[in-house]
XYZ file of C-alpha atoms in Angstrom:
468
model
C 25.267 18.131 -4.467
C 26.317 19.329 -0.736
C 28.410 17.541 1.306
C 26.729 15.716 4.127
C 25.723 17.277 7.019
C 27.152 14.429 9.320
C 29.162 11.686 8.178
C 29.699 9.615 5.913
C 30.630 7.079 8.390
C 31.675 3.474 7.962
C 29.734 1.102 9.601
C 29.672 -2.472 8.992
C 32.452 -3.900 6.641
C 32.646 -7.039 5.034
C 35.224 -8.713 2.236
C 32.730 -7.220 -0.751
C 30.258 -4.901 0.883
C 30.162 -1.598 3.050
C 27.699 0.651 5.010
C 27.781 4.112 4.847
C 25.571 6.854 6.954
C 25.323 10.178 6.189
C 22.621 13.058 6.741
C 21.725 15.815 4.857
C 19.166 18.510 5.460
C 15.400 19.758 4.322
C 13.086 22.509 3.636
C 9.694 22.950 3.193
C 8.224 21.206 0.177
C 11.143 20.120 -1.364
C 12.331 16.200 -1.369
C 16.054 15.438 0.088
C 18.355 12.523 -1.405
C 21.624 10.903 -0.427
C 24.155 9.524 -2.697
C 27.176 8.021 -2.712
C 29.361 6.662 -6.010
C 32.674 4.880 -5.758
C 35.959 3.164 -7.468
C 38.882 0.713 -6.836
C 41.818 3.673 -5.604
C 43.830 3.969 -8.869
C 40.820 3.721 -11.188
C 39.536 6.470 -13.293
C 35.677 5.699 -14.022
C 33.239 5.870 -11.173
C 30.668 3.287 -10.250
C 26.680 3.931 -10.749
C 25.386 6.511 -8.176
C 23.803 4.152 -4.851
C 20.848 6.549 -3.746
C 18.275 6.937 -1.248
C 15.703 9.159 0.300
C 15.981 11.011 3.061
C 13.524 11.206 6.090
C 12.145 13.891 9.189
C 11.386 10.508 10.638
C 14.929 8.959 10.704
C 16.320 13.346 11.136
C 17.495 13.632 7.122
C 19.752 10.361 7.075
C 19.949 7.054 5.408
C 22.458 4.396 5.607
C 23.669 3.427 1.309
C 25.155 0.322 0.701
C 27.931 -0.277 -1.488
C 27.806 -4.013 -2.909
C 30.462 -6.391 -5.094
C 33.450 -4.604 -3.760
C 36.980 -6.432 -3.706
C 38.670 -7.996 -0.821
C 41.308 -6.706 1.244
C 41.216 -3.700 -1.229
C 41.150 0.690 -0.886
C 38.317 2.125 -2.291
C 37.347 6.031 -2.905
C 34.101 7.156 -2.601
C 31.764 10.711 -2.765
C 29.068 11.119 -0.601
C 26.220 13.840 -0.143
C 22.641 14.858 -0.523
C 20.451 16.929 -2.861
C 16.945 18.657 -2.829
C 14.107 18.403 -5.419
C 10.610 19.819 -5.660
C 9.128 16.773 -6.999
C 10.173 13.168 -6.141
C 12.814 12.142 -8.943
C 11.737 8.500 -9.357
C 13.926 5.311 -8.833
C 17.612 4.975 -9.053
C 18.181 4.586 -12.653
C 16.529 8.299 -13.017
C 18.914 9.635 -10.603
C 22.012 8.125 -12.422
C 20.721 10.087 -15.458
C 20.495 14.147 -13.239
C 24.107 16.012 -13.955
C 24.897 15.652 -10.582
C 27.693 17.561 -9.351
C 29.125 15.439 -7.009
C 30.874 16.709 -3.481
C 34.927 17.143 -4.356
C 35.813 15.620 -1.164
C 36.859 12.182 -2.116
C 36.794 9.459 0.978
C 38.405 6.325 1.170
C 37.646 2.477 2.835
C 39.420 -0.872 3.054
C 37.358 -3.778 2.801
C 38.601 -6.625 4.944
C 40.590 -9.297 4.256
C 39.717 -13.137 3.158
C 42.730 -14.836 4.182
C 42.315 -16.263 7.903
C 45.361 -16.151 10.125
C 46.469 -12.890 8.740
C 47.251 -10.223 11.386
C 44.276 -7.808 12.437
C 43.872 -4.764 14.567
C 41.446 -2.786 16.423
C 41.253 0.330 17.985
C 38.951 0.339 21.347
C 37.725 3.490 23.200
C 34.342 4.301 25.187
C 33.218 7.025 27.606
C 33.770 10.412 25.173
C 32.068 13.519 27.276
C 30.980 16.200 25.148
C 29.291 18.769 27.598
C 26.674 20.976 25.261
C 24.821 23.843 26.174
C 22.549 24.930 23.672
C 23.381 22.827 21.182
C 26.750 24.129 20.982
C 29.632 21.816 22.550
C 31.820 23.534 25.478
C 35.627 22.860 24.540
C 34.601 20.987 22.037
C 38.804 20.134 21.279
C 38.733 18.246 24.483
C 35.940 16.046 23.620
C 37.343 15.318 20.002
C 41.635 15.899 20.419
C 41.688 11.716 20.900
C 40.176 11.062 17.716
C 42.852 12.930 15.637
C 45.345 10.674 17.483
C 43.555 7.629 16.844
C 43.517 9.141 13.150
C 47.249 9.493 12.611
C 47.644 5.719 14.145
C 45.338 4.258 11.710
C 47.353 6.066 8.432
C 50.460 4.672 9.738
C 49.070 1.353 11.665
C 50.564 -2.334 10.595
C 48.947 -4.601 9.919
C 46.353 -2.464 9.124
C 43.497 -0.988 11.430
C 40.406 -3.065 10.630
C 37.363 -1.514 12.685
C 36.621 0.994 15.773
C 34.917 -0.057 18.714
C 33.017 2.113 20.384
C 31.751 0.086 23.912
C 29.392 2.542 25.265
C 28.601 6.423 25.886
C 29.234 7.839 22.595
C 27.172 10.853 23.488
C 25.758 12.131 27.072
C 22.206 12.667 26.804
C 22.331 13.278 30.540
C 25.537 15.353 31.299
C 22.961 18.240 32.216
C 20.363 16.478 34.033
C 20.463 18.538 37.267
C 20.057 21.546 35.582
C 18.204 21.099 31.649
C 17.992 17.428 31.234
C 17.290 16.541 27.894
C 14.352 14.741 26.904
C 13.132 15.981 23.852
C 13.822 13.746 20.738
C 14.985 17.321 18.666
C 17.405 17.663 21.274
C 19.050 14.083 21.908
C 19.366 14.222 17.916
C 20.973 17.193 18.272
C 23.615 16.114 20.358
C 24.573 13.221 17.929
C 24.717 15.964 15.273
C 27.117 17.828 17.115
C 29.196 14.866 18.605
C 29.436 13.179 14.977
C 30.644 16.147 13.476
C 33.134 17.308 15.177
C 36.299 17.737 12.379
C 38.364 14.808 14.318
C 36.100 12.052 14.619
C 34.337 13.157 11.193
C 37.929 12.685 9.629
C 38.044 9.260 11.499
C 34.993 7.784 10.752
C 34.729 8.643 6.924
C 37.644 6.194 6.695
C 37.627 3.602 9.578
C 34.311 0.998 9.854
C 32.961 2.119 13.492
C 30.921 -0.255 15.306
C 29.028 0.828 18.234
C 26.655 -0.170 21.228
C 25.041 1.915 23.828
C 25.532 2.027 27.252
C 23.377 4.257 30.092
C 25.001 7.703 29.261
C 22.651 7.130 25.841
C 19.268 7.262 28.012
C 20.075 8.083 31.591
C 22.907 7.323 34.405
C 22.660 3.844 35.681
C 19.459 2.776 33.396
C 17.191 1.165 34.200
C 17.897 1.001 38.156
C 17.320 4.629 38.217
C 14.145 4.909 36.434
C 10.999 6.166 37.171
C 7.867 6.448 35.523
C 8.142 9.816 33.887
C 11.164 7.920 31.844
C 9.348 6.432 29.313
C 9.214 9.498 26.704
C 12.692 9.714 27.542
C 13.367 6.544 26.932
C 11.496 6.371 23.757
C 13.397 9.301 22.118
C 16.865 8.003 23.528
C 16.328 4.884 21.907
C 14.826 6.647 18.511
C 18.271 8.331 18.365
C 20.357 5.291 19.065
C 18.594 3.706 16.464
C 19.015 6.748 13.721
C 22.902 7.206 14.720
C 24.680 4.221 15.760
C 22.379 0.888 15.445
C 21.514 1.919 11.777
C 24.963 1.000 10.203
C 26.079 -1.766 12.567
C 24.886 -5.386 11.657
C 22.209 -5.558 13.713
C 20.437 -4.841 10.743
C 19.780 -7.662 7.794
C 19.926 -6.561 3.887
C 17.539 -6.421 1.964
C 17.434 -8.855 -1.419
C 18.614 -5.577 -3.178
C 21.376 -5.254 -1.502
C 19.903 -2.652 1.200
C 19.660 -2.268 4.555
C 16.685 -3.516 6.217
C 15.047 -1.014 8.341
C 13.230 -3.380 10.578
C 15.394 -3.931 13.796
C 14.061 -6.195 15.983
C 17.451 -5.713 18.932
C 20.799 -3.813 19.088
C 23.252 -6.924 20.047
C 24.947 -8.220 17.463
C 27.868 -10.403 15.738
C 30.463 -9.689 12.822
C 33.316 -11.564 11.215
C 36.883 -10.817 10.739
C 38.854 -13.422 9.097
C 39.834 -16.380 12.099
C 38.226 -13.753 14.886
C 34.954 -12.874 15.712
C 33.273 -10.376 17.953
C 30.014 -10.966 19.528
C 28.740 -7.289 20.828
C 25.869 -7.670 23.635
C 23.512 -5.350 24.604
C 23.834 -5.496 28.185
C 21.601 -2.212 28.989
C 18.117 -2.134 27.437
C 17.616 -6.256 27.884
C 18.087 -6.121 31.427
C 15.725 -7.795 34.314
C 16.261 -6.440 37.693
C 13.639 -8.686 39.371
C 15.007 -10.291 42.401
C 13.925 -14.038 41.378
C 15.722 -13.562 38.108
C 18.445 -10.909 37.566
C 19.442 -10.510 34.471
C 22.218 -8.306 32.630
C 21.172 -10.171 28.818
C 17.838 -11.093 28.470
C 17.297 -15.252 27.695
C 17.426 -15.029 23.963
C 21.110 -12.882 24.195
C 22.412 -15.296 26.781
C 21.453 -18.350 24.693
C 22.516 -17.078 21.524
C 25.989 -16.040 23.316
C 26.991 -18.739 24.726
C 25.463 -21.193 21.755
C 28.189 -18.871 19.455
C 31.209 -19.543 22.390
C 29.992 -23.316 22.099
C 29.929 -24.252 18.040
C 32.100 -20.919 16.555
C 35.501 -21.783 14.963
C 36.837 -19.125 15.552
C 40.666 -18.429 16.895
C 40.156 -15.659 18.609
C 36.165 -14.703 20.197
C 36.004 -11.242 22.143
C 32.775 -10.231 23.837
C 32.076 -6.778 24.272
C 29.933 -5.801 26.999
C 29.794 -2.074 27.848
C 30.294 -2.524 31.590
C 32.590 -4.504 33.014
C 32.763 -8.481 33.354
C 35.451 -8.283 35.797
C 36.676 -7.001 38.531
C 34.347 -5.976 40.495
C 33.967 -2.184 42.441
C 34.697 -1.629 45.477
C 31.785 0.199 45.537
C 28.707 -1.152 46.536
C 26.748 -0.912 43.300
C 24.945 -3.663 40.941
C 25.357 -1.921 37.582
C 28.142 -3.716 36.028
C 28.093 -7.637 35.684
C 28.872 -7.664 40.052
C 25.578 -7.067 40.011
C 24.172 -9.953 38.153
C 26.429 -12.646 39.379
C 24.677 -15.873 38.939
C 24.289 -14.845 34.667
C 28.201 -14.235 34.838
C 28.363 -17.692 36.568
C 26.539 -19.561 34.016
C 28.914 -18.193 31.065
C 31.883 -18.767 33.168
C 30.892 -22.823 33.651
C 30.123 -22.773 29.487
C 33.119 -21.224 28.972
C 35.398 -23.708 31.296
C 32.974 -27.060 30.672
C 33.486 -26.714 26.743
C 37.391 -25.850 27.226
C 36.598 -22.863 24.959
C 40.275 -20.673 24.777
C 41.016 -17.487 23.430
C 37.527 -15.772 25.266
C 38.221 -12.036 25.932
C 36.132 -9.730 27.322
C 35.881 -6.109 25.671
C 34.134 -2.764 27.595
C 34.809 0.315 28.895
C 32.305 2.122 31.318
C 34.420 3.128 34.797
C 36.758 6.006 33.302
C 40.073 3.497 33.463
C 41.723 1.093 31.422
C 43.201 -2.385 32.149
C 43.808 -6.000 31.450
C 43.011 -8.753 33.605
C 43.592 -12.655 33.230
C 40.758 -15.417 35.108
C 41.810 -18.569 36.112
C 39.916 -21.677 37.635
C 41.630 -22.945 41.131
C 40.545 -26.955 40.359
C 41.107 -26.315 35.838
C 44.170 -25.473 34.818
C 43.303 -25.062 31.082
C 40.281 -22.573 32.043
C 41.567 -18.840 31.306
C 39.776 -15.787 30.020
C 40.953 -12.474 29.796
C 39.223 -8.751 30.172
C 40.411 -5.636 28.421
C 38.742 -2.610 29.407
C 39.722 1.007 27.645
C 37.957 4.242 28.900
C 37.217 7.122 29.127
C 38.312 8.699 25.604
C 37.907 11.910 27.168
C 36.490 12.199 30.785
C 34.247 15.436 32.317
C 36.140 17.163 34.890
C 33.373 16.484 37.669
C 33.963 12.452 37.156
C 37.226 10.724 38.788
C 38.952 8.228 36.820
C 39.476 4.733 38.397
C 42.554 3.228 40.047
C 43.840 0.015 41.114
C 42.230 0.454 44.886
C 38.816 0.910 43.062
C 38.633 -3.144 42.649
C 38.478 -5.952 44.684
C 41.472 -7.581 44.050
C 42.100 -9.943 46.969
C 39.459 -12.564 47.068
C 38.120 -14.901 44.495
C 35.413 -13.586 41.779
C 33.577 -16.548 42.501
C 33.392 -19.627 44.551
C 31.621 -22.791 43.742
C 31.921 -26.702 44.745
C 34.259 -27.083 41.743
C 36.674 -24.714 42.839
C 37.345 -20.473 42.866
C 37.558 -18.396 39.958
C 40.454 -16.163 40.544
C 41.433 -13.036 38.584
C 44.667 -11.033 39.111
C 45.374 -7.592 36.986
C 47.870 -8.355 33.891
C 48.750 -4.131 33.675
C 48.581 -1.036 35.625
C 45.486 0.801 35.962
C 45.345 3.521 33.249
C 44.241 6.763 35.082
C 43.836 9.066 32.092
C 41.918 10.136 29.153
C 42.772 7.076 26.577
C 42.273 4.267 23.852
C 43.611 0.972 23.281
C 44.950 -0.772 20.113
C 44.717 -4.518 19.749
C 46.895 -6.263 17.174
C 45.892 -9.719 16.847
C 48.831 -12.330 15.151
C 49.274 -15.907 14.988
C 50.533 -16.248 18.627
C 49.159 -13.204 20.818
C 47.001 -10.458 21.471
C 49.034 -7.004 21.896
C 47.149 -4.625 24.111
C 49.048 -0.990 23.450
C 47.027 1.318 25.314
C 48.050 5.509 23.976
C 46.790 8.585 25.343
C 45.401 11.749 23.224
C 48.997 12.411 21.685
C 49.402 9.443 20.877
C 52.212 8.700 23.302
C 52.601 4.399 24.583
C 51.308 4.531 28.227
C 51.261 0.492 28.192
C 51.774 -2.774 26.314
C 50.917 -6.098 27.161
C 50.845 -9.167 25.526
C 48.635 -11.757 26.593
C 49.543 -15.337 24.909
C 46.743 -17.390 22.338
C 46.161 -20.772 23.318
C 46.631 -23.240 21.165
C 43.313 -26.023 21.029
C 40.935 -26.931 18.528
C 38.191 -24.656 20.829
């Protein structure tokens, strides 16, 4: 067997099961498989070979599942692909080929069962990976954060449970004013490169990644800037997303053997961590930019979002959103959630009519990192909080954001009921970035590092206690 040509990477992680992508390669008139075996670390036997063919149509991946794992528990695990000239048959026949399996041996935590146990995160967005010709420029620039994020995850307690990734994994546009890219062969191409890079690689063969696109995946500013030539682009964009970061994420249902289902019928999505849950929205492909009804989440997101804020148990709820919820730019743009105010009203007024507590906001998007705290001028137990983290690394042409870049000094929003007011909880992180949330039975620790790992910031924003 060869080792995969990207990945594996983690995606979606539960207490007994976990999602792994990886590609391989083809040539002409042979058949391509994946495979992936693994064991409880300290075991000596293997587990049966999980197998699947690989695709042109989905560019030589698949996504394997690995089922009836243990909780809170390190597993190892081989991955990678093999060619045949005829198809081998189903999975039992492929347990039975002397397979010569890749000597790289991975490893995965499952999560943990027991609620109120201590979780963290790492949360980054915004990594610029200029290409030109397929091959990256300073390609240690693009993927020097990831060996830092790395080292903290090794050595992290309590233990690192997932990597968000809010938005502009890869840009399909960085060279629109001279080549833009529009070809599907050459958007996949980019993920091929970006994915493989030796840092993240490393990273994401051990830590469960979740991801969701924002406009750097299509175009700058989608959809306000697009015309009608944009639809092939917008088709092959979305083809990509699909192949490299929707396909492991939970977006997709299993099968009733245990498989992913290939069907995906939208990218936003929810997942489950012990007491805390994340609902991830998709606030760039459902959006409705009619004057008479502005939207940022089409009707079905924003019902199912706040319906999960209304009736989940949950201790702790973040929200990611790949542009911001709060505060709003100084400059005069609509692309974030400024730009879509009445939606952000109606969530606000669920949030504060419910009492729901513990409601943070998670996203990245304007190349600066903060924490920010909303509070209701007429409710004094209304209170959400924002914590953005970007860029992970920045392009030299783009400036990174500052405390003047937001409007600080008037109220979010105003209604009969009273103002929503926001103030900033930390200093505006000008730099290339990520930020680490540890989650314990009192707090949320924000400890934002840069790409040597060095503190730049902590803050510690207090839990509420409450039934909601």
């Amino acid at each position: 067997m060869f080792k995969p040509t990207v990945g594996p990477i983690i995606g979606h992680t539960t207490t007994n099961h976990a999602r792994i992508f990886l590609r391989g390669d083809s040539s002409k008139d042979t058949h391509a498989f994946a495979g992936i075996r693994y064991r409880r670390l300290g075991d000596e036997h293997w587990s049966n070979g999980v197998f699947a063919e690989l695709e042109k149509a989905r560019d030589m991946s698949a996504v394997l599942v690995l089922n009836d794992l243990a909780a809170d528990t390190v597993h190892e695990y081989q991955a990678g692909w093999f060619s045949a000239t005829q198809p081998v048959g189903p999975a039992e026949a492929m347990r039975e080929l002397p397979l010569k399996w890749p000597g790289k041996i991975h490893s995965l935590r499952t999560r943990s069962n027991q609620t109120g146990k201590p979780r963290a995160y790492v949360v980054g967005s915004c990594r610029y990976l200029r290409l030109t010709a397929g091959i990256a420029a300073e390609p240690h620039l693009g993927d020097r954060m990831f060996a830092t994020i790395a080292t903290l995850a090794e050595q992290a307690e309590p233990p690192v449970s997932a990597m968000l990734m809010t938005g502009d994994q890869i840009y399909v546009d960085d060279l629109n004013f001279i080549a833009p890219d529009r070809e599907l062969k050459d958007i996949l191409l980019k993920y091929r490169v970006a994915f493989s890079q030796p840092n993240i690689a490393k990273l994401m063969s051990a830590l469960p990644t979740y991801m969701i696109l924002d406009d750097h995946e299509i175009e700058d500013n989608w959809p306000a800037n697009k015309n009608k030539s944009d639809d092939f682009l917008y088709a092959n964009a979305l083809n990509a997303y699909e192949v490299y970061q929707a396909s492991h994420g939970p977006a997709h249902e299993l099968c009733h053997d245990g498989q992913v289902d290939r069907k995906l019928d939208k990218y936003w999505y929810l997942f489950t961590d012990g007491d805390i849950e994340w609902f991830v929205t998709d606030s760039r492909t459902r959006r409705n930019l009619a004057a008479s009804d502005r939207r940022i989440l089409d009707i079905e997101q924003e019902q199912a979002l706040c319906a999960w804020l209304i009736n989940s148990s949950a201790r702790v709820k973040f929200v990611v959103t790949s542009v911001m919820f709060y505060p709003d730019s100084k400059r005069q743009g609509d692309d974030a959630w400024q730009g879509f105010p009445e939606q952000r009203l109606r969530l606000l007024e669920t949030i504060r009519s419910h009492g729901i507590r513990n409601v943070f906001f998670i996203s990245g998007d304007v190349h600066g990192s903060l924490t920010s705290r909303l509070t209701h001028s007429a409710d004094p137990d209304f209170e959400i909080h924002t914590i953005v983290s970007s860029p992970l690394c920045n392009s030299r042409l783009l400036p990174y954001a500052k405390a003047s870049t937001f409007i600080l000094d008037q109220p979010l929003a105003r209604t009969a009921a009273g103002d929503y007011r926001h103030e900033l909880t930390s200093e505006v992180i000008s730099q290339d970035n990520f930020a680490h949330l540890i989650v314990d039975s009192g707090q949320v620790q924000v400890r934002y590092h840069d790409r040597e790992g060095n503190l730049l910031q902590s803050i510690n924003i207090k839990l509420r206690e409450g039934l909601r």
